[in-house]
Amino acid sequence: PDPRRDPASGALPPPVPPAGATAIQQAAAGGPTVSPSDLVAAEPPRAIVGDFVPDEVLVTVEGNAVQQIATSFGLEVRSQRRSQLLGATLVRFGVPDGRPVGVVLAQLAADGRTLRREPNHIYSLQQAATIVNYAFERIALDAKEASGENVRIAVIDTAIDDTNPALSGVIADQFDAMPEVPIAARDHGTSIDGLIAGVGALKGMAPGARIYHARAFEGGKSTMGVILAALDWAAEQDVRIINMSFVGPKNDLLGVACRNARALGIVLVAAAGNNGPKAPYGYPAAFDGVIAVTATDAKDGLMQQANRGAYVFLSAPGVEMVAPSGAGSDVVTGTSFAAAIVTGAIANLLHAAPDRSVDWVEKALAATARDLGPKGRDNDFGYGLLNIEAAEAAKE
């Protein structure tokens, strides 16, 4: 008989943690029960910028320690999956006891089993509520010759109305990153897909392109965890371009995913944002390697409510354009739709020469854009208005 066994209960005592063990190590070893509020933080509580889910954190973990981490820190495992773009297991932990997210992130930093720790930020679609599509003329793209035939494009947006005639034969596949949320709106995603590759009366910039559509928004909102799931699915479809017509705060997990998607040879296009000249930078547009698009009108004037900043890369039509919607068609305004115009235009470049790299695309668009503001790149228009005819003629 083991002399340590309790004669009454027959149970062995819990393992003894090493001398000087932290509260986290004691809890993990089955030692004294530690209140989560007493856990030692490895860094000061984080000041979190932007909206986020108040009782969740996103953590990347290597290995099989997810449940142990949850137990050690008084958290709930709400979801977990292996992320291709993050190269680790992405875990959505719930915080059931009301601790501030910034405190939980600081506490988790003390555990070497966690790789990255971020809030579950909230992102918003970039549509300004407000006639033939004037975009072809403004970006120097011949509507009769426009084609994105067989170019694979991912769109992360709302659900779509795939019965709209403009999307007939356009959608190659769909993925629902939030299946537990009922679908109420389909307009925004339908407009984006239609502007990129619509057919018939509402012809898009790149007819013939194959759209891989991920639903990740409802009520104009989504969370970082949902968006990352959509991005992973998009990367698995071997797409050449990803359109992200949404904006939110800076999040390191999103930055890593974008950087790794670009390393796979995917061109990333994002809306610069509709939150006004004094708004903070909008992400993912403001990450390096993402083409941030602002919106101009039929006279090449800047959309008044557009974000400004050094991250703005390119201008494209996005004010009062006719686009497909869940109800048939609508007049739309926003940097969301300007991003779709740029995505479709890039599909034309890749259709003409499939071997063109991400670097080539970015350099060609920057070098050939028509300057609209102060000489050179500026915070309002970026390099200027997209000129697809000139970009097509750029040297390889």
PDB file of C-alpha atoms in Angstrom, residues 2-288:
ATOM      1  CA  ASP A   2       1.179   3.522  -0.793  1.00  0.00           C
ATOM      2  CA  PRO A   3       1.886   5.184   2.583  1.00  0.00           C
ATOM      3  CA  ARG A   4       0.733   8.532   1.129  1.00  0.00           C
ATOM      4  CA  ARG A   5      -2.802   7.200   0.552  1.00  0.00           C
ATOM      5  CA  ASP A   6      -5.500   8.612   2.881  1.00  0.00           C
ATOM      6  CA  PRO A   7      -6.722   5.644   5.009  1.00  0.00           C
ATOM      7  CA  ALA A   8     -10.281   7.032   5.091  1.00  0.00           C
ATOM      8  CA  SER A   9     -10.818   7.933   1.444  1.00  0.00           C
ATOM      9  CA  GLY A  10      -8.131   5.835  -0.219  1.00  0.00           C
ATOM     10  CA  ALA A  11      -7.144   8.872  -2.344  1.00  0.00           C
ATOM     11  CA  LEU A  12      -3.640  10.053  -3.090  1.00  0.00           C
ATOM     12  CA  PRO A  13      -2.715  13.663  -2.275  1.00  0.00           C
ATOM     13  CA  PRO A  14      -2.370  16.108  -5.237  1.00  0.00           C
ATOM     14  CA  PRO A  15       1.114  16.459  -6.758  1.00  0.00           C
ATOM     15  CA  VAL A  16       3.335  19.009  -5.067  1.00  0.00           C
ATOM     16  CA  PRO A  17       4.434  21.868  -7.328  1.00  0.00           C
ATOM     17  CA  PRO A  18       8.096  22.867  -7.290  1.00  0.00           C
ATOM     18  CA  ALA A  19       9.355  25.335  -4.742  1.00  0.00           C
ATOM     19  CA  GLY A  20       8.673  28.904  -5.780  1.00  0.00           C
ATOM     20  CA  ALA A  21       6.000  27.836  -8.274  1.00  0.00           C
ATOM     21  CA  THR A  22       3.687  30.536  -9.548  1.00  0.00           C
ATOM     22  CA  ALA A  23      -0.048  30.418  -8.934  1.00  0.00           C
ATOM     23  CA  ILE A  24      -0.445  29.228 -12.524  1.00  0.00           C
ATOM     24  CA  GLN A  25       1.956  26.313 -12.010  1.00  0.00           C
ATOM     25  CA  GLN A  26       0.263  25.395  -8.742  1.00  0.00           C
ATOM     26  CA  ALA A  27      -3.126  25.304 -10.407  1.00  0.00           C
ATOM     27  CA  ALA A  28      -1.813  23.254 -13.325  1.00  0.00           C
ATOM     28  CA  ALA A  29      -0.232  20.756 -10.940  1.00  0.00           C
ATOM     29  CA  GLY A  30      -3.529  20.217  -9.166  1.00  0.00           C
ATOM     30  CA  GLY A  31      -2.361  22.245  -6.169  1.00  0.00           C
ATOM     31  CA  PRO A  32      -4.315  24.800  -4.172  1.00  0.00           C
ATOM     32  CA  THR A  33      -7.332  26.264  -5.969  1.00  0.00           C
ATOM     33  CA  VAL A  34      -6.370  29.731  -7.153  1.00  0.00           C
ATOM     34  CA  SER A  35      -8.847  32.481  -7.866  1.00  0.00           C
ATOM     35  CA  PRO A  36      -8.323  33.721 -11.454  1.00  0.00           C
ATOM     36  CA  SER A  37      -8.094  37.260 -10.089  1.00  0.00           C
ATOM     37  CA  ASP A  38      -5.024  36.183  -8.078  1.00  0.00           C
ATOM     38  CA  LEU A  39      -3.108  34.845 -11.066  1.00  0.00           C
ATOM     39  CA  VAL A  40       0.227  36.539 -11.671  1.00  0.00           C
ATOM     40  CA  ALA A  41       0.372  38.627 -14.853  1.00  0.00           C
ATOM     41  CA  ALA A  42       3.601  38.637 -16.856  1.00  0.00           C
ATOM     42  CA  GLU A  43       2.934  42.128 -18.199  1.00  0.00           C
ATOM     43  CA  PRO A  44       0.691  45.105 -17.343  1.00  0.00           C
ATOM     44  CA  PRO A  45      -2.999  44.794 -18.293  1.00  0.00           C
ATOM     45  CA  ARG A  46      -3.439  45.754 -21.935  1.00  0.00           C
ATOM     46  CA  ALA A  47      -5.250  48.879 -23.042  1.00  0.00           C
ATOM     47  CA  ILE A  48      -7.452  47.623 -25.878  1.00  0.00           C
ATOM     48  CA  VAL A  49      -8.314  49.891 -28.806  1.00  0.00           C
ATOM     49  CA  GLY A  50     -11.581  49.364 -30.667  1.00  0.00           C
ATOM     50  CA  ASP A  51     -14.708  47.309 -30.039  1.00  0.00           C
ATOM     51  CA  PHE A  52     -14.335  43.706 -28.911  1.00  0.00           C
ATOM     52  CA  VAL A  53     -16.321  40.840 -27.399  1.00  0.00           C
ATOM     53  CA  PRO A  54     -16.150  41.656 -23.659  1.00  0.00           C
ATOM     54  CA  ASP A  55     -15.936  38.083 -22.339  1.00  0.00           C
ATOM     55  CA  GLU A  56     -13.676  36.367 -24.896  1.00  0.00           C
ATOM     56  CA  VAL A  57     -10.022  36.202 -25.892  1.00  0.00           C
ATOM     57  CA  LEU A  58      -8.342  34.583 -28.897  1.00  0.00           C
ATOM     58  CA  VAL A  59      -5.165  32.616 -28.229  1.00  0.00           C
ATOM     59  CA  THR A  60      -2.874  30.587 -30.464  1.00  0.00           C
ATOM     60  CA  VAL A  61      -1.513  27.439 -28.819  1.00  0.00           C
ATOM     61  CA  GLU A  62       1.027  24.871 -30.001  1.00  0.00           C
ATOM     62  CA  GLY A  63       0.435  21.360 -28.723  1.00  0.00           C
ATOM     63  CA  ASN A  64      -2.371  19.766 -26.752  1.00  0.00           C
ATOM     64  CA  ALA A  65      -2.485  22.049 -23.729  1.00  0.00           C
ATOM     65  CA  VAL A  66      -5.768  23.821 -24.519  1.00  0.00           C
ATOM     66  CA  GLN A  67      -7.851  22.349 -21.711  1.00  0.00           C
ATOM     67  CA  GLN A  68      -5.017  22.618 -19.206  1.00  0.00           C
ATOM     68  CA  ILE A  69      -4.624  26.317 -20.034  1.00  0.00           C
ATOM     69  CA  ALA A  70      -8.369  26.835 -19.610  1.00  0.00           C
ATOM     70  CA  THR A  71      -8.292  25.134 -16.206  1.00  0.00           C
ATOM     71  CA  SER A  72      -5.209  27.046 -15.059  1.00  0.00           C
ATOM     72  CA  PHE A  73      -6.691  30.425 -15.936  1.00  0.00           C
ATOM     73  CA  GLY A  74     -10.348  29.867 -15.089  1.00  0.00           C
ATOM     74  CA  LEU A  75     -11.456  30.044 -18.737  1.00  0.00           C
ATOM     75  CA  GLU A  76     -13.946  28.184 -20.946  1.00  0.00           C
ATOM     76  CA  VAL A  77     -12.971  26.617 -24.277  1.00  0.00           C
ATOM     77  CA  ARG A  78     -15.668  27.940 -26.610  1.00  0.00           C
ATOM     78  CA  SER A  79     -14.052  26.810 -29.856  1.00  0.00           C
ATOM     79  CA  GLN A  80     -10.734  25.591 -31.209  1.00  0.00           C
ATOM     80  CA  ARG A  81      -9.391  24.709 -34.641  1.00  0.00           C
ATOM     81  CA  ARG A  82      -6.082  24.368 -36.445  1.00  0.00           C
ATOM     82  CA  SER A  83      -5.389  27.511 -38.485  1.00  0.00           C
ATOM     83  CA  GLN A  84      -3.375  27.163 -41.668  1.00  0.00           C
ATOM     84  CA  LEU A  85      -2.576  30.856 -41.900  1.00  0.00           C
ATOM     85  CA  LEU A  86      -1.628  31.225 -38.229  1.00  0.00           C
ATOM     86  CA  GLY A  87       0.309  27.959 -38.135  1.00  0.00           C
ATOM     87  CA  ALA A  88      -1.118  26.992 -34.746  1.00  0.00           C
ATOM     88  CA  THR A  89      -4.313  26.007 -32.949  1.00  0.00           C
ATOM     89  CA  LEU A  90      -6.596  29.039 -32.575  1.00  0.00           C
ATOM     90  CA  VAL A  91      -8.647  28.882 -29.376  1.00  0.00           C
ATOM     91  CA  ARG A  92     -11.571  31.116 -28.437  1.00  0.00           C
ATOM     92  CA  PHE A  93     -11.578  31.184 -24.639  1.00  0.00           C
ATOM     93  CA  GLY A  94     -14.562  32.525 -22.695  1.00  0.00           C
ATOM     94  CA  VAL A  95     -14.023  34.567 -19.521  1.00  0.00           C
ATOM     95  CA  PRO A  96     -16.896  33.505 -17.239  1.00  0.00           C
ATOM     96  CA  ASP A  97     -15.994  35.522 -14.145  1.00  0.00           C
ATOM     97  CA  GLY A  98     -16.101  39.072 -15.504  1.00  0.00           C
ATOM     98  CA  ARG A  99     -12.357  39.756 -15.509  1.00  0.00           C
ATOM     99  CA  PRO A 100     -11.421  42.527 -17.968  1.00  0.00           C
ATOM    100  CA  VAL A 101     -10.069  41.185 -21.242  1.00  0.00           C
ATOM    101  CA  GLY A 102      -6.884  43.252 -20.863  1.00  0.00           C
ATOM    102  CA  VAL A 103      -6.191  41.569 -17.520  1.00  0.00           C
ATOM    103  CA  VAL A 104      -6.778  38.075 -18.907  1.00  0.00           C
ATOM    104  CA  LEU A 105      -4.423  38.736 -21.828  1.00  0.00           C
ATOM    105  CA  ALA A 106      -1.736  39.903 -19.402  1.00  0.00           C
ATOM    106  CA  GLN A 107      -2.222  36.807 -17.245  1.00  0.00           C
ATOM    107  CA  LEU A 108      -2.031  34.471 -20.237  1.00  0.00           C
ATOM    108  CA  ALA A 109       1.279  36.057 -21.251  1.00  0.00           C
ATOM    109  CA  ALA A 110       2.836  34.310 -18.232  1.00  0.00           C
ATOM    110  CA  ASP A 111       2.195  30.893 -19.792  1.00  0.00           C
ATOM    111  CA  GLY A 112       4.733  29.817 -22.401  1.00  0.00           C
ATOM    112  CA  ARG A 113       2.205  27.437 -23.953  1.00  0.00           C
ATOM    113  CA  THR A 114       0.359  30.423 -25.433  1.00  0.00           C
ATOM    114  CA  LEU A 115       1.917  31.932 -28.564  1.00  0.00           C
ATOM    115  CA  ARG A 116      -0.245  34.979 -29.321  1.00  0.00           C
ATOM    116  CA  ARG A 117      -3.038  36.502 -27.270  1.00  0.00           C
ATOM    117  CA  GLU A 118      -5.535  38.991 -28.684  1.00  0.00           C
ATOM    118  CA  PRO A 119      -9.030  40.385 -28.033  1.00  0.00           C
ATOM    119  CA  ASN A 120     -11.849  39.055 -30.224  1.00  0.00           C
ATOM    120  CA  HIS A 121     -12.215  42.397 -32.006  1.00  0.00           C
ATOM    121  CA  ILE A 122     -15.399  43.441 -33.787  1.00  0.00           C
ATOM    122  CA  TYR A 123     -15.286  44.563 -37.440  1.00  0.00           C
ATOM    123  CA  SER A 124     -17.845  46.484 -39.524  1.00  0.00           C
ATOM    124  CA  LEU A 125     -18.765  46.398 -43.203  1.00  0.00           C
ATOM    125  CA  GLN A 126     -17.941  49.649 -44.980  1.00  0.00           C
ATOM    126  CA  GLN A 127     -21.115  50.784 -46.712  1.00  0.00           C
ATOM    127  CA  ALA A 128     -22.371  54.339 -46.610  1.00  0.00           C
ATOM    128  CA  ALA A 129     -26.150  54.479 -46.773  1.00  0.00           C
ATOM    129  CA  THR A 130     -27.309  56.502 -49.642  1.00  0.00           C
ATOM    130  CA  ILE A 131     -26.605  55.530 -63.555  1.00  0.00           C
ATOM    131  CA  VAL A 132     -24.868  53.068 -65.234  1.00  0.00           C
ATOM    132  CA  ASN A 133     -21.665  51.992 -63.555  1.00  0.00           C
ATOM    133  CA  TYR A 134     -19.188  54.738 -64.398  1.00  0.00           C
ATOM    134  CA  ALA A 135     -16.237  52.789 -62.989  1.00  0.00           C
ATOM    135  CA  PHE A 136     -15.147  51.299 -66.330  1.00  0.00           C
ATOM    136  CA  GLU A 137     -14.524  54.726 -67.816  1.00  0.00           C
ATOM    137  CA  ARG A 138     -12.877  56.212 -64.736  1.00  0.00           C
ATOM    138  CA  ILE A 139     -10.337  53.368 -64.330  1.00  0.00           C
ATOM    139  CA  ALA A 140      -9.657  53.059 -68.081  1.00  0.00           C
ATOM    140  CA  LEU A 141     -11.034  49.529 -68.422  1.00  0.00           C
ATOM    141  CA  ASP A 142     -12.793  48.652 -71.676  1.00  0.00           C
ATOM    142  CA  ALA A 143     -16.122  47.120 -70.638  1.00  0.00           C
ATOM    143  CA  LYS A 144     -16.279  45.073 -73.836  1.00  0.00           C
ATOM    144  CA  GLU A 145     -12.841  43.575 -73.287  1.00  0.00           C
ATOM    145  CA  ALA A 146     -12.989  43.169 -69.489  1.00  0.00           C
ATOM    146  CA  SER A 147     -12.428  39.596 -68.310  1.00  0.00           C
ATOM    147  CA  GLY A 148     -11.324  37.773 -65.201  1.00  0.00           C
ATOM    148  CA  GLU A 149     -12.023  34.379 -66.722  1.00  0.00           C
ATOM    149  CA  ASN A 150     -11.026  31.541 -64.388  1.00  0.00           C
ATOM    150  CA  VAL A 151      -9.278  33.855 -61.903  1.00  0.00           C
ATOM    151  CA  ARG A 152     -10.154  32.576 -58.425  1.00  0.00           C
ATOM    152  CA  ILE A 153     -11.269  35.315 -56.016  1.00  0.00           C
ATOM    153  CA  ALA A 154     -12.360  35.010 -52.392  1.00  0.00           C
ATOM    154  CA  VAL A 155     -14.814  37.497 -50.899  1.00  0.00           C
ATOM    155  CA  ILE A 156     -15.390  37.753 -47.131  1.00  0.00           C
ATOM    156  CA  ASP A 157     -18.693  39.512 -46.520  1.00  0.00           C
ATOM    157  CA  THR A 158     -22.373  38.998 -45.741  1.00  0.00           C
ATOM    158  CA  ALA A 159     -24.411  36.164 -47.172  1.00  0.00           C
ATOM    159  CA  ILE A 160     -25.436  36.635 -50.803  1.00  0.00           C
ATOM    160  CA  ASP A 161     -28.536  36.263 -52.934  1.00  0.00           C
ATOM    161  CA  ASP A 162     -27.175  33.719 -55.381  1.00  0.00           C
ATOM    162  CA  THR A 163     -30.484  33.772 -57.286  1.00  0.00           C
ATOM    163  CA  ASN A 164     -29.725  37.313 -58.478  1.00  0.00           C
ATOM    164  CA  PRO A 165     -29.263  37.134 -62.285  1.00  0.00           C
ATOM    165  CA  ALA A 166     -26.053  39.156 -61.986  1.00  0.00           C
ATOM    166  CA  LEU A 167     -24.469  36.260 -60.083  1.00  0.00           C
ATOM    167  CA  SER A 168     -25.592  33.521 -62.470  1.00  0.00           C
ATOM    168  CA  GLY A 169     -22.672  31.109 -62.866  1.00  0.00           C
ATOM    169  CA  VAL A 170     -20.378  33.426 -60.900  1.00  0.00           C
ATOM    170  CA  ILE A 171     -20.204  31.667 -57.514  1.00  0.00           C
ATOM    171  CA  ALA A 172     -17.818  28.689 -57.497  1.00  0.00           C
ATOM    172  CA  ASP A 173     -18.341  27.795 -53.829  1.00  0.00           C
ATOM    173  CA  GLN A 174     -19.645  29.199 -50.551  1.00  0.00           C
ATOM    174  CA  PHE A 175     -18.650  28.862 -46.905  1.00  0.00           C
ATOM    175  CA  ASP A 176     -20.578  29.965 -43.814  1.00  0.00           C
ATOM    176  CA  ALA A 177     -18.187  30.981 -41.040  1.00  0.00           C
ATOM    177  CA  MET A 178     -21.077  31.718 -38.648  1.00  0.00           C
ATOM    178  CA  PRO A 179     -23.633  28.933 -39.278  1.00  0.00           C
ATOM    179  CA  GLU A 180     -25.224  29.352 -35.860  1.00  0.00           C
ATOM    180  CA  VAL A 181     -26.371  32.912 -36.738  1.00  0.00           C
ATOM    181  CA  PRO A 182     -29.541  33.166 -38.874  1.00  0.00           C
ATOM    182  CA  ILE A 183     -29.148  35.001 -42.179  1.00  0.00           C
ATOM    183  CA  ALA A 184     -31.060  38.277 -42.301  1.00  0.00           C
ATOM    184  CA  ALA A 185     -29.176  40.377 -44.866  1.00  0.00           C
ATOM    185  CA  ARG A 186     -27.714  39.559 -48.266  1.00  0.00           C
ATOM    186  CA  ASP A 187     -27.366  42.974 -49.936  1.00  0.00           C
ATOM    187  CA  HIS A 188     -23.760  43.956 -49.196  1.00  0.00           C
ATOM    188  CA  GLY A 189     -22.170  40.668 -50.234  1.00  0.00           C
ATOM    189  CA  THR A 190     -24.329  40.479 -53.355  1.00  0.00           C
ATOM    190  CA  SER A 191     -23.211  43.985 -54.365  1.00  0.00           C
ATOM    191  CA  ILE A 192     -19.534  43.202 -53.793  1.00  0.00           C
ATOM    192  CA  ASP A 193     -19.624  39.972 -55.813  1.00  0.00           C
ATOM    193  CA  GLY A 194     -21.615  41.690 -58.575  1.00  0.00           C
ATOM    194  CA  LEU A 195     -19.218  44.619 -58.887  1.00  0.00           C
ATOM    195  CA  ILE A 196     -16.299  42.203 -59.112  1.00  0.00           C
ATOM    196  CA  ALA A 197     -17.662  39.625 -61.552  1.00  0.00           C
ATOM    197  CA  GLY A 198     -21.340  40.282 -62.262  1.00  0.00           C
ATOM    198  CA  VAL A 199     -22.875  39.261 -65.593  1.00  0.00           C
ATOM    199  CA  GLY A 200     -25.758  40.499 -67.709  1.00  0.00           C
ATOM    200  CA  ALA A 201     -27.185  43.985 -67.302  1.00  0.00           C
ATOM    201  CA  LEU A 202     -25.108  44.657 -64.165  1.00  0.00           C
ATOM    202  CA  LYS A 203     -21.750  43.635 -65.552  1.00  0.00           C
ATOM    203  CA  GLY A 204     -18.860  43.570 -63.126  1.00  0.00           C
ATOM    204  CA  MET A 205     -15.228  44.490 -63.659  1.00  0.00           C
ATOM    205  CA  ALA A 206     -14.088  40.895 -64.244  1.00  0.00           C
ATOM    206  CA  PRO A 207     -16.798  38.725 -65.805  1.00  0.00           C
ATOM    207  CA  GLY A 208     -15.761  35.091 -65.901  1.00  0.00           C
ATOM    208  CA  ALA A 209     -13.932  35.232 -62.559  1.00  0.00           C
ATOM    209  CA  ARG A 210     -14.740  32.437 -60.099  1.00  0.00           C
ATOM    210  CA  ILE A 211     -15.957  33.777 -56.750  1.00  0.00           C
ATOM    211  CA  TYR A 212     -15.390  31.805 -53.554  1.00  0.00           C
ATOM    212  CA  HIS A 213     -17.702  33.537 -51.114  1.00  0.00           C
ATOM    213  CA  ALA A 214     -17.358  33.312 -47.335  1.00  0.00           C
ATOM    214  CA  ARG A 215     -20.210  34.592 -45.201  1.00  0.00           C
ATOM    215  CA  ALA A 216     -18.695  36.189 -42.100  1.00  0.00           C
ATOM    216  CA  PHE A 217     -20.998  39.156 -41.353  1.00  0.00           C
ATOM    217  CA  GLU A 218     -24.527  39.643 -40.073  1.00  0.00           C
ATOM    218  CA  GLY A 219     -26.082  42.971 -39.153  1.00  0.00           C
ATOM    219  CA  GLY A 220     -22.966  44.589 -40.606  1.00  0.00           C
ATOM    220  CA  LYS A 221     -20.776  43.094 -37.864  1.00  0.00           C
ATOM    221  CA  SER A 222     -18.387  40.210 -37.332  1.00  0.00           C
ATOM    222  CA  THR A 223     -15.677  39.122 -34.919  1.00  0.00           C
ATOM    223  CA  MET A 224     -12.018  38.359 -35.351  1.00  0.00           C
ATOM    224  CA  GLY A 225     -12.528  34.649 -34.740  1.00  0.00           C
ATOM    225  CA  VAL A 226     -15.150  34.385 -37.477  1.00  0.00           C
ATOM    226  CA  ILE A 227     -13.084  36.417 -39.955  1.00  0.00           C
ATOM    227  CA  LEU A 228     -10.018  34.240 -39.339  1.00  0.00           C
ATOM    228  CA  ALA A 229     -12.081  31.130 -40.092  1.00  0.00           C
ATOM    229  CA  ALA A 230     -13.197  32.705 -43.367  1.00  0.00           C
ATOM    230  CA  LEU A 231      -9.620  33.669 -44.268  1.00  0.00           C
ATOM    231  CA  ASP A 232      -8.364  30.146 -43.635  1.00  0.00           C
ATOM    232  CA  TRP A 233     -11.106  28.718 -45.842  1.00  0.00           C
ATOM    233  CA  ALA A 234     -10.272  31.238 -48.569  1.00  0.00           C
ATOM    234  CA  ALA A 235      -6.583  30.297 -48.496  1.00  0.00           C
ATOM    235  CA  GLU A 236      -7.514  26.636 -48.855  1.00  0.00           C
ATOM    236  CA  GLN A 237      -9.381  27.410 -52.118  1.00  0.00           C
ATOM    237  CA  ASP A 238      -6.152  28.370 -53.903  1.00  0.00           C
ATOM    238  CA  VAL A 239      -7.467  31.859 -54.708  1.00  0.00           C
ATOM    239  CA  ARG A 240      -5.345  34.622 -56.265  1.00  0.00           C
ATOM    240  CA  ILE A 241      -7.156  37.569 -54.647  1.00  0.00           C
ATOM    241  CA  ILE A 242      -9.037  38.095 -51.362  1.00  0.00           C
ATOM    242  CA  ASN A 243     -11.478  41.016 -51.093  1.00  0.00           C
ATOM    243  CA  MET A 244     -12.021  42.336 -47.550  1.00  0.00           C
ATOM    244  CA  SER A 245     -14.562  45.168 -47.570  1.00  0.00           C
ATOM    245  CA  PHE A 246     -14.606  45.660 -43.802  1.00  0.00           C
ATOM    246  CA  VAL A 247     -12.755  47.659 -41.176  1.00  0.00           C
ATOM    247  CA  GLY A 248     -11.880  47.282 -37.501  1.00  0.00           C
ATOM    248  CA  PRO A 249      -9.064  47.844 -35.004  1.00  0.00           C
ATOM    249  CA  LYS A 250      -5.558  46.506 -35.316  1.00  0.00           C
ATOM    250  CA  ASN A 251      -5.305  42.854 -34.286  1.00  0.00           C
ATOM    251  CA  ASP A 252      -2.046  40.927 -34.360  1.00  0.00           C
ATOM    252  CA  LEU A 253      -3.721  37.649 -35.382  1.00  0.00           C
ATOM    253  CA  LEU A 254      -5.256  39.314 -38.432  1.00  0.00           C
ATOM    254  CA  GLY A 255      -1.884  40.822 -39.285  1.00  0.00           C
ATOM    255  CA  VAL A 256      -0.177  37.417 -39.175  1.00  0.00           C
ATOM    256  CA  ALA A 257      -2.925  35.842 -41.300  1.00  0.00           C
ATOM    257  CA  CYS A 258      -2.649  38.596 -43.919  1.00  0.00           C
ATOM    258  CA  ARG A 259       1.139  38.377 -44.007  1.00  0.00           C
ATOM    259  CA  ASN A 260       1.044  34.613 -44.471  1.00  0.00           C
ATOM    260  CA  ALA A 261      -1.704  34.800 -47.112  1.00  0.00           C
ATOM    261  CA  ARG A 262       0.405  37.260 -49.081  1.00  0.00           C
ATOM    262  CA  ALA A 263       3.382  34.912 -48.761  1.00  0.00           C
ATOM    263  CA  LEU A 264       1.214  32.281 -50.488  1.00  0.00           C
ATOM    264  CA  GLY A 265       0.952  34.607 -53.500  1.00  0.00           C
ATOM    265  CA  ILE A 266      -2.510  36.001 -52.693  1.00  0.00           C
ATOM    266  CA  VAL A 267      -3.249  39.661 -53.492  1.00  0.00           C
ATOM    267  CA  LEU A 268      -5.085  41.246 -50.553  1.00  0.00           C
ATOM    268  CA  VAL A 269      -7.502  44.127 -51.223  1.00  0.00           C
ATOM    269  CA  ALA A 270      -9.327  45.951 -48.409  1.00  0.00           C
ATOM    270  CA  ALA A 271     -11.577  48.956 -47.852  1.00  0.00           C
ATOM    271  CA  ALA A 272      -9.775  51.942 -46.310  1.00  0.00           C
ATOM    272  CA  GLY A 273     -12.872  52.811 -44.230  1.00  0.00           C
ATOM    273  CA  ASN A 274     -15.803  55.221 -44.149  1.00  0.00           C
ATOM    274  CA  ASN A 275     -15.260  56.727 -40.708  1.00  0.00           C
ATOM    275  CA  GLY A 276     -14.096  60.213 -41.673  1.00  0.00           C
ATOM    276  CA  PRO A 277     -10.872  62.198 -42.033  1.00  0.00           C
ATOM    277  CA  LYS A 278      -9.984  62.020 -38.330  1.00  0.00           C
ATOM    278  CA  ALA A 279     -10.734  58.323 -37.835  1.00  0.00           C
ATOM    279  CA  PRO A 280      -7.967  55.967 -36.683  1.00  0.00           C
ATOM    280  CA  TYR A 281      -6.348  53.714 -39.253  1.00  0.00           C
ATOM    281  CA  GLY A 282      -8.664  50.977 -40.493  1.00  0.00           C
ATOM    282  CA  TYR A 283      -7.537  47.346 -40.519  1.00  0.00           C
ATOM    283  CA  PRO A 284      -6.865  45.045 -42.351  1.00  0.00           C
ATOM    284  CA  ALA A 285      -6.304  47.818 -44.937  1.00  0.00           C
ATOM    285  CA  ALA A 286      -3.524  49.436 -42.881  1.00  0.00           C
ATOM    286  CA  PHE A 287      -1.399  46.276 -42.627  1.00  0.00           C
ATOM    287  CA  ASP A 288       1.707  46.175 -44.820  1.00  0.00           C
TER     288      ASP A 288
END
